[in-house]
Coordinates of C-alpha atoms in Angstrom, one line a residue:
M1 CA -21.8 -23.2 29.6
S2 CA -19.1 -24.1 27.0
Y3 CA -15.9 -22.2 26.3
I4 CA -13.3 -21.6 23.7
L5 CA -9.6 -21.9 24.5
A6 CA -7.3 -19.6 22.5
L7 CA -3.6 -20.4 22.3
D8 CA -1.7 -17.2 21.6
Q9 CA 2.0 -18.0 21.0
G10 CA 3.8 -14.6 20.6
T11 CA 7.3 -13.4 20.2
T12 CA 8.0 -12.8 23.9
S13 CA 5.5 -15.1 25.6
S14 CA 3.1 -18.0 25.3
R15 CA -0.5 -17.3 26.5
A16 CA -3.7 -19.2 26.9
I17 CA -7.0 -17.4 27.2
I18 CA -10.5 -18.9 27.8
F19 CA -13.5 -17.0 26.4
D20 CA -17.1 -17.5 27.2
A21 CA -20.0 -17.4 24.7
E22 CA -20.2 -13.6 25.1
G23 CA -16.5 -13.2 24.0
V24 CA -15.5 -12.3 27.5
I25 CA -12.3 -13.4 29.0
V26 CA -12.8 -15.8 32.0
G27 CA -9.2 -16.7 32.5
M28 CA -5.7 -16.2 31.2
A29 CA -2.2 -17.7 31.8
Q30 CA 1.1 -16.5 30.4
E31 CA 4.7 -17.4 30.5
E32 CA 7.6 -15.6 28.9
I33 CA 9.8 -17.5 26.4
I34 CA 13.6 -17.4 26.2
Q35 CA 15.2 -15.0 23.6
Y36 CA 18.5 -15.8 22.0
Y37 CA 20.7 -13.4 20.1
P38 CA 23.7 -15.5 18.9
E39 CA 25.0 -12.7 16.6
P40 CA 24.1 -9.1 15.8
G41 CA 20.8 -9.0 13.9
W42 CA 20.1 -12.7 14.7
V43 CA 17.1 -13.7 16.8
E44 CA 16.2 -17.2 17.8
H45 CA 13.8 -19.2 20.0
D46 CA 14.0 -22.8 21.3
P47 CA 11.1 -24.7 19.7
L48 CA 10.9 -27.0 22.7
N49 CA 10.6 -23.9 25.0
I50 CA 7.8 -22.6 22.7
W51 CA 5.9 -25.9 23.0
S52 CA 6.5 -26.5 26.8
T53 CA 5.4 -23.0 27.7
Q54 CA 2.3 -23.1 25.4
I55 CA 1.0 -26.5 26.7
G56 CA 1.9 -25.4 30.2
V57 CA -0.2 -22.3 30.2
A58 CA -3.1 -24.1 28.5
Q59 CA -3.2 -26.7 31.3
Q60 CA -2.8 -23.9 33.9
V61 CA -5.7 -21.7 32.7
I62 CA -8.1 -24.6 32.5
H63 CA -7.2 -25.6 36.0
D64 CA -7.3 -22.0 37.4
C65 CA -10.8 -21.5 35.9
G66 CA -12.0 -24.7 37.6
L67 CA -12.9 -26.3 34.2
T68 CA -12.1 -29.6 32.5
S69 CA -11.6 -30.5 28.9
R70 CA -15.4 -31.3 28.7
D71 CA -16.1 -27.6 29.1
I72 CA -13.8 -26.6 26.1
K73 CA -15.8 -26.7 22.9
G74 CA -12.8 -25.9 20.7
I75 CA -9.2 -24.6 20.4
G76 CA -8.1 -21.7 18.3
I77 CA -4.4 -21.0 17.6
T78 CA -2.8 -17.7 16.8
N79 CA 0.9 -17.2 16.5
Q80 CA 3.9 -15.1 15.7
R81 CA 3.9 -15.7 12.0
E82 CA 7.1 -15.7 9.9
T83 CA 9.2 -17.5 12.6
T84 CA 10.6 -20.6 11.0
L85 CA 11.0 -24.1 12.4
I86 CA 12.2 -27.4 10.8
W87 CA 12.0 -30.7 12.6
D88 CA 12.5 -34.4 12.0
R89 CA 9.2 -36.1 11.1
T90 CA 10.2 -39.4 12.9
T91 CA 11.6 -38.0 16.2
G92 CA 9.7 -34.7 16.3
Q93 CA 12.9 -33.0 17.3
P94 CA 13.9 -29.7 15.8
I95 CA 17.1 -29.7 13.7
Y96 CA 17.8 -26.0 14.6
N97 CA 16.4 -23.2 16.8
A98 CA 13.4 -21.4 15.5
I99 CA 14.6 -18.4 13.4
V100 CA 12.4 -15.5 14.6
W101 CA 10.6 -13.1 12.2
Q102 CA 12.8 -10.2 13.5
D103 CA 16.0 -12.0 12.3
R104 CA 18.0 -10.3 9.6
R105 CA 20.6 -13.0 8.7
T106 CA 19.3 -13.5 5.2
A107 CA 19.5 -9.9 4.1
A108 CA 22.4 -10.5 1.7
F109 CA 20.6 -13.4 0.1
C110 CA 17.5 -11.2 -0.4
E111 CA 19.7 -8.6 -2.1
A112 CA 21.1 -11.3 -4.4
L113 CA 17.6 -12.4 -5.3
R114 CA 16.7 -8.8 -6.0
A115 CA 19.8 -8.3 -8.1
N116 CA 18.9 -11.4 -10.2
G117 CA 15.6 -9.8 -11.1
H118 CA 13.3 -12.0 -9.0
E119 CA 11.6 -9.3 -6.9
A120 CA 8.7 -8.6 -9.3
Q121 CA 7.8 -12.3 -9.5
F122 CA 7.7 -12.7 -5.8
Q123 CA 5.6 -9.6 -5.3
K124 CA 3.2 -10.7 -8.1
C125 CA 2.7 -14.2 -6.9
S126 CA 3.0 -14.0 -3.1
G127 CA 2.1 -10.3 -2.5
L128 CA 5.3 -9.9 -0.5
V129 CA 8.6 -8.0 -0.9
L130 CA 12.0 -9.7 -0.8
D131 CA 13.0 -9.3 2.8
P132 CA 14.6 -11.4 5.6
Y133 CA 11.3 -10.9 7.5
F134 CA 9.6 -13.8 5.7
S135 CA 9.9 -17.5 6.2
G136 CA 11.2 -18.6 2.8
T137 CA 14.8 -17.4 3.1
K138 CA 15.0 -18.6 6.6
I139 CA 14.0 -22.1 5.5
R140 CA 16.8 -21.9 2.8
W141 CA 19.3 -20.8 5.5
I142 CA 18.6 -23.8 7.8
L143 CA 18.7 -26.3 4.9
D144 CA 22.1 -24.9 3.9
H145 CA 23.7 -24.6 7.3
V146 CA 22.6 -27.8 9.2
D147 CA 24.6 -30.9 8.2
G148 CA 22.5 -33.3 6.1
A149 CA 19.4 -31.2 6.3
R150 CA 19.0 -30.7 2.5
D151 CA 19.3 -34.4 1.8
K152 CA 16.8 -35.3 4.5
A153 CA 14.4 -32.7 3.2
A154 CA 14.5 -34.0 -0.3
R155 CA 13.7 -37.5 1.1
G156 CA 10.7 -36.2 2.9
Q157 CA 12.2 -36.8 6.4
L158 CA 11.9 -33.2 7.6
A159 CA 8.9 -30.9 8.2
F160 CA 8.8 -27.1 8.0
G161 CA 6.3 -25.0 9.8
T162 CA 5.6 -21.7 11.2
V163 CA 4.7 -21.7 14.9
D164 CA 1.0 -22.7 14.3
T165 CA 2.2 -25.8 12.4
W166 CA 4.6 -26.7 15.2
L167 CA 1.9 -26.4 17.9
I168 CA -0.6 -28.4 15.8
W169 CA 2.0 -31.1 15.2
N170 CA 2.6 -31.5 18.9
L171 CA -1.1 -31.1 20.0
T172 CA -2.1 -33.9 17.6
G173 CA 0.9 -36.2 18.4
G174 CA 2.5 -35.7 15.0
T175 CA -0.6 -36.8 13.0
R176 CA -1.3 -33.4 11.5
H177 CA 1.2 -31.3 9.5
C178 CA -0.8 -28.3 8.4
T179 CA -1.1 -24.6 8.4
D180 CA -3.8 -22.1 7.3
V181 CA -3.9 -19.6 4.4
S182 CA -3.0 -16.6 6.6
N183 CA 0.3 -18.2 7.8
A184 CA 1.1 -19.7 4.4
S185 CA 0.8 -16.3 2.8
R186 CA 3.8 -15.1 4.9
T187 CA 6.3 -17.6 3.6
L188 CA 7.3 -16.1 0.1
L189 CA 6.2 -19.5 -1.2
F190 CA 2.4 -19.2 -1.4
N191 CA 0.4 -18.1 -4.5
L192 CA -2.4 -15.6 -3.6
D193 CA -4.4 -16.5 -6.7
T194 CA -4.2 -20.3 -6.7
L195 CA -4.1 -20.5 -2.8
G196 CA -1.4 -23.2 -3.1
W197 CA 2.3 -23.5 -2.8
D198 CA 4.0 -21.9 -5.9
H199 CA 6.3 -24.3 -7.7
D200 CA 8.4 -21.5 -9.3
L201 CA 9.0 -19.6 -6.1
C202 CA 10.0 -22.9 -4.3
E203 CA 12.4 -23.5 -7.1
I204 CA 14.0 -20.1 -6.9
L205 CA 14.6 -20.5 -3.2
G206 CA 15.7 -24.1 -3.5
I207 CA 13.0 -25.4 -1.1
P208 CA 11.7 -29.0 -1.7
R209 CA 7.9 -29.1 -1.5
E210 CA 8.1 -32.3 0.5
I211 CA 8.8 -30.3 3.7
L212 CA 5.8 -28.0 3.3
P213 CA 2.5 -28.4 5.3
V214 CA -1.0 -28.9 4.0
V215 CA -2.8 -25.6 3.7
M216 CA -6.2 -25.4 5.4
P217 CA -9.0 -22.8 5.9
S218 CA -8.6 -20.6 8.9
S219 CA -11.9 -21.8 10.4
G220 CA -12.7 -25.5 10.5
V221 CA -11.9 -28.7 12.5
I222 CA -8.5 -29.9 11.5
G223 CA -7.7 -32.4 14.2
S224 CA -8.0 -32.9 17.9
T225 CA -5.9 -33.2 21.0
T226 CA -6.1 -35.3 24.2
L227 CA -3.2 -33.6 25.9
L228 CA -5.6 -31.5 28.0
G229 CA -7.9 -34.3 29.0
Q230 CA -10.6 -35.7 26.8
S231 CA -10.5 -35.0 23.1
I232 CA -10.9 -31.3 22.1
P233 CA -11.1 -30.2 18.4
V234 CA -8.5 -27.8 17.1
A235 CA -10.7 -25.7 14.9
G236 CA -9.2 -22.3 14.2
I237 CA -5.8 -21.0 13.0
A238 CA -4.7 -17.6 12.0
G239 CA -1.5 -15.6 12.1
D240 CA -1.6 -13.1 15.0
Q241 CA -2.3 -10.0 12.9
Q242 CA -5.0 -11.6 10.8
A243 CA -6.5 -13.0 13.9
A244 CA -6.6 -9.5 15.4
L245 CA -8.3 -8.2 12.3
F246 CA -11.0 -10.9 12.7
G247 CA -11.1 -10.2 16.5
Q248 CA -11.7 -6.5 15.8
V249 CA -14.6 -7.6 13.5
C250 CA -13.0 -5.8 10.6
T251 CA -15.0 -8.0 8.3
R252 CA -15.9 -5.4 5.7
P253 CA -13.6 -3.8 3.0
G254 CA -11.9 -0.6 4.2
M255 CA -11.9 -1.4 7.9
V256 CA -8.5 -1.1 9.6
K257 CA -6.9 -2.3 12.8
N258 CA -3.5 -1.7 14.3
T259 CA -2.0 -4.1 16.9
Y260 CA 0.6 -2.8 19.3
G261 CA 2.7 -5.7 20.4
T262 CA 6.4 -6.4 20.1
G263 CA 6.0 -4.8 16.7
C264 CA 3.1 -2.9 15.3
F265 CA 0.9 -4.3 12.6
M266 CA -1.7 -2.5 10.6
L267 CA -4.1 -4.4 8.4
M268 CA -6.9 -3.2 6.1
N269 CA -9.6 -5.6 4.9
T270 CA -9.7 -5.3 1.1
G271 CA -12.4 -7.9 0.5
K272 CA -12.4 -10.8 -1.9
V273 CA -9.8 -9.3 -4.2
P274 CA -6.0 -8.9 -3.5
V275 CA -4.9 -5.3 -3.9
P276 CA -1.4 -4.9 -5.2
S277 CA 0.6 -2.3 -3.3
R278 CA 2.5 0.6 -4.9
Q279 CA 3.8 1.8 -1.4
K280 CA 5.8 -1.3 -0.5
L281 CA 3.0 -2.6 1.7
L282 CA 2.1 -6.3 1.7
T283 CA -0.8 -8.0 0.0
T284 CA -1.8 -10.9 2.2
L285 CA -4.5 -13.4 3.0
A286 CA -6.7 -12.3 5.8
W287 CA -8.6 -15.6 6.4
K288 CA -10.6 -18.3 4.7
R289 CA -13.9 -19.6 5.9
G290 CA -15.5 -22.3 3.8
D291 CA -15.4 -21.0 0.2
S292 CA -15.0 -17.4 1.2
T293 CA -11.5 -15.9 1.1
Q294 CA -10.7 -12.4 2.4
Y295 CA -7.6 -10.4 1.6
A296 CA -5.8 -7.6 3.3
L297 CA -3.2 -4.9 2.9
E298 CA -0.6 -4.9 5.7
G299 CA 2.2 -2.7 7.0
S300 CA 4.6 -3.9 9.7
V301 CA 6.6 -2.0 12.3
F302 CA 9.4 -4.3 13.5
I303 CA 10.0 -2.6 16.8
G304 CA 6.9 -1.3 18.6
G305 CA 6.5 -2.3 22.2
A306 CA 9.9 -3.8 22.0
V307 CA 11.4 -0.3 22.3
V308 CA 9.7 -0.1 25.8
Q309 CA 11.3 -3.5 26.7
W310 CA 14.6 -2.0 25.7
L311 CA 14.1 1.0 28.0
R312 CA 13.3 -1.6 30.7
D313 CA 15.9 -4.3 30.1
G314 CA 18.6 -2.6 28.1
L315 CA 18.8 0.8 29.9
G316 CA 17.1 0.1 33.2
L317 CA 15.0 3.3 33.0
I318 CA 11.8 1.6 34.2
K319 CA 11.2 -1.5 36.3
E320 CA 8.0 -2.6 34.5
S321 CA 6.9 -1.9 30.9
H322 CA 3.7 -0.1 32.1
N323 CA 5.9 2.4 34.0
V324 CA 6.8 4.1 30.7
E325 CA 3.6 6.1 30.6
A326 CA 4.2 7.7 34.0
L327 CA 7.8 8.5 33.1
A328 CA 6.8 10.0 29.7
T329 CA 4.1 12.2 31.2
Q330 CA 6.7 14.0 33.3
V331 CA 7.4 16.1 30.2
S332 CA 5.0 17.8 27.7
D333 CA 7.0 16.6 24.7
S334 CA 10.4 14.9 23.8
G335 CA 12.3 18.1 23.9
G336 CA 13.4 17.7 20.3
L337 CA 14.7 14.2 21.0
V338 CA 13.9 11.6 18.3
L339 CA 14.4 7.9 18.8
V340 CA 14.4 5.7 15.7
P341 CA 14.2 2.1 17.0
A342 CA 15.5 0.4 13.9
F343 CA 17.2 -2.3 16.0
T344 CA 16.6 -5.0 13.4
G345 CA 16.1 -2.8 10.4
L346 CA 13.0 -1.0 9.1
G347 CA 9.8 -2.6 7.9
A348 CA 7.1 -1.1 5.6
P349 CA 7.1 1.2 3.8
H350 CA 10.9 1.5 3.9
W351 CA 12.1 -2.2 4.0
D352 CA 15.7 -1.4 5.0
P353 CA 17.4 -4.3 6.7
Y354 CA 20.5 -2.2 7.1
A355 CA 18.9 0.6 9.1
R356 CA 19.9 0.7 12.8
G357 CA 18.6 2.4 16.0
T358 CA 19.4 6.1 16.2
I359 CA 18.9 8.8 18.8
V360 CA 19.2 12.4 17.5
G361 CA 18.6 15.8 19.1
L362 CA 20.3 15.1 22.4
T363 CA 21.2 18.0 24.6
R364 CA 22.4 18.4 28.2
G365 CA 18.8 19.0 29.1
S366 CA 17.7 15.6 27.7
S367 CA 16.4 13.3 30.4
A368 CA 15.0 9.8 30.9
A369 CA 11.5 11.3 30.6
H370 CA 12.4 12.8 27.3
L371 CA 13.7 9.5 26.0
A372 CA 10.6 7.7 27.3
R373 CA 8.4 10.2 25.5
A374 CA 10.5 9.8 22.3
A375 CA 10.1 6.1 22.5
L376 CA 6.3 6.4 22.6
D377 CA 6.5 9.0 19.7
S378 CA 8.5 6.5 17.7
I379 CA 5.7 3.9 17.9
A380 CA 3.0 6.3 16.8
C381 CA 5.2 7.9 14.0
Q382 CA 6.0 4.5 12.5
S383 CA 2.3 3.6 12.5
A384 CA 1.3 6.9 11.0
D385 CA 3.7 6.3 8.1
L386 CA 1.9 3.0 7.5
I387 CA -1.6 4.4 7.5
R388 CA -0.7 7.1 5.0
A389 CA 0.8 4.5 2.7
M390 CA -2.3 2.4 3.1
E391 CA -4.6 5.2 2.2
R392 CA -2.7 5.9 -1.0
D393 CA -2.7 2.2 -2.0
A394 CA -6.4 1.7 -1.3
N395 CA -7.4 5.2 -2.5
V396 CA -9.4 5.8 0.6
D397 CA -9.4 8.3 3.5
L398 CA -9.8 6.4 6.7
A399 CA -12.5 7.3 9.1
G400 CA -10.8 5.7 12.1
V401 CA -8.6 2.9 13.4
R402 CA -9.5 0.1 15.8
V403 CA -6.5 -0.7 18.1
D404 CA -5.5 -3.6 20.2
G405 CA -2.5 -5.2 21.9
G406 CA -0.9 -4.7 25.3
A407 CA 0.4 -1.2 24.6
T408 CA -3.1 0.2 24.0
A409 CA -3.5 0.4 27.8
N410 CA -1.1 3.3 27.5
N411 CA -3.5 6.3 27.2
L412 CA -0.7 8.7 26.3
L413 CA 0.4 6.6 23.4
M414 CA -3.1 6.3 22.1
Q415 CA -3.6 10.0 22.3
I416 CA -0.3 10.7 20.5
Q417 CA -1.5 8.2 17.8
A418 CA -4.8 9.9 17.3
D419 CA -3.0 13.3 17.1
L420 CA -0.6 12.2 14.4
L421 CA -3.3 10.3 12.4
G422 CA -5.9 13.0 12.6
V423 CA -8.7 10.3 13.0
P424 CA -10.3 8.7 16.0
V425 CA -8.4 5.8 17.6
V426 CA -10.9 3.3 19.0
R427 CA -10.0 0.9 21.8
P428 CA -12.4 -2.0 22.4
I429 CA -13.3 -3.4 25.9
V430 CA -11.6 -6.7 25.1
K431 CA -8.1 -5.7 24.2
E432 CA -6.9 -9.2 23.6
T433 CA -8.3 -9.3 20.1
T434 CA -5.6 -11.5 18.7
A435 CA -6.6 -14.3 20.9
L436 CA -10.3 -13.4 20.5
G437 CA -10.0 -13.7 16.7
A438 CA -8.6 -17.2 17.0
A439 CA -11.4 -18.0 19.5
Y440 CA -14.0 -16.6 17.0
L441 CA -12.6 -18.7 14.2
A442 CA -12.7 -21.9 16.3
G443 CA -16.1 -21.1 17.8
L444 CA -17.7 -20.5 14.3
A445 CA -16.4 -24.0 13.3
T446 CA -17.7 -25.7 16.4
G447 CA -21.0 -24.0 16.8
Q448 CA -20.2 -21.7 19.7
W449 CA -21.2 -18.9 17.4
T450 CA -23.3 -19.2 14.3
S451 CA -22.6 -16.1 12.2
L452 CA -20.5 -13.1 11.7
G453 CA -23.5 -10.9 12.6
E454 CA -23.5 -12.6 16.1
I455 CA -19.8 -11.8 16.5
E456 CA -20.3 -8.2 15.4
R457 CA -22.9 -7.6 18.1
L458 CA -20.4 -8.7 20.7
W459 CA -17.7 -6.0 19.9
Q460 CA -17.9 -3.0 22.3
V461 CA -16.0 0.2 22.6
D462 CA -14.0 1.0 25.7
R463 CA -12.7 4.4 24.7
T464 CA -12.3 6.6 21.7
F465 CA -9.3 9.0 21.4
E466 CA -10.1 12.0 19.4
P467 CA -7.3 14.1 17.7
Q468 CA -6.3 17.2 19.7
L469 CA -3.4 18.4 17.7
S470 CA -3.8 20.7 14.6
R471 CA -2.9 19.2 11.3
D472 CA 0.0 21.7 10.9
E473 CA 1.4 20.7 14.2
A474 CA 1.0 17.0 13.4
E475 CA 2.7 17.5 10.0
A476 CA 5.6 19.4 11.6
H477 CA 6.0 16.5 14.1
M478 CA 6.1 13.9 11.3
A479 CA 8.6 16.0 9.3
H480 CA 10.9 16.1 12.3
W481 CA 10.6 12.3 12.6
H482 CA 11.4 11.8 8.9
R483 CA 14.6 13.8 9.2
A484 CA 15.8 11.5 11.9
L485 CA 14.6 8.4 10.0
E486 CA 16.9 9.3 7.1
R487 CA 19.9 9.3 9.4
A488 CA 19.1 5.7 10.5
K489 CA 18.8 4.2 7.0
G490 CA 21.6 2.1 5.6
W491 CA 23.7 2.4 8.7
A492 CA 24.9 -1.2 8.7
L493 CA 25.3 -1.6 5.0
N494 CA 29.1 -1.7 5.0
N495 CA 29.5 -3.5 8.4

């Protein structure tokens, strides 16, 4: 048998997962990465830590499964997307820490761009809103704040990349500086129509094109690595959320998935035509295979599963993240408590970098269980806001949502989500659909699978959560959430 190795480099950990020809997981290895918070609202990673943990778990899972490089038909890469790295092309050494997608340090610069009338141009060309979330302003910050970086960049001595590009560079010994369309479309620099770097957007942000990677299809052999033994082709790349959309086999227009990870990310396949958003959602590339390009609408929740990590690490209410379900089920509801986890601002459809975390409705009767329940409610409420905005943009009433990510193991959260959405929430047997999507893209390029139809037949349902709450009750719940949300907005504006 032959296998596909998926490298899943996320915000909190690096993972490597091996899939067989049936799309079944045969082995997994994972290692957490170090988080740095040098100033309020700043989030960084060490690029060398990203690389060492990722190659380490890749070696580990192959060994643990009793396989060798000869058994691996191809490697697919999926990654935290907007996280920004710049390194020296000669030495391969980063010139600064990776600035993580959650980082808000460029909020004031985004405001200035908006005030200068650039917002419409960025949205029209890139499909994105002017927000610190995306890579472009992070690139600008590094070039402006690292001594000599701007001069070196202009001379072609530096390379920019999102995490996929950094991994490919290291896997191929610095011979390949490339990304795919899905990651490129998250930079504020990529034109959705021409499928290339946009000269005018680069000029506005002051970013020399010499540092930008070559943009490739999401499925196709782009290079090879010998770091795991004999040569293995690297044949699939997709940003984590687009990879999850592909892994959920949402290959037809109108199909939707929501991934519950550190953040929550909802994507709708819109087919071969980009759909402009009127609800402050993002128009983005889903993937490109051969000459076929698929687009998507996306809404992002910055703090999803991370709110559970905060209960664990910040407050010490639980020992393990999975303990939150047992704690939350000790009460029938949150007791009027609402937690808005805007720790790093709010994403779609609000896009408020100055919002901050808020807890309202506290009484003497409020308990740890009520706070745990409110934390789960907050994840579901933020996702419900996204799906309503998506329905308005696409002018469709959704029939259901396919879900994935670690938090989908939480049955209470999934039931709350179905109740608030009023549509079935469908969880597949293979929950690691982000890695699975990267594996599918690599496997299609290397002959492990021959068609989309073959992949569609592999997707299987684990459980469907049907709505149990009346629509009036669900709307009252959402209204209560929106009252609290307004109190969180703009909190740090004058700080």
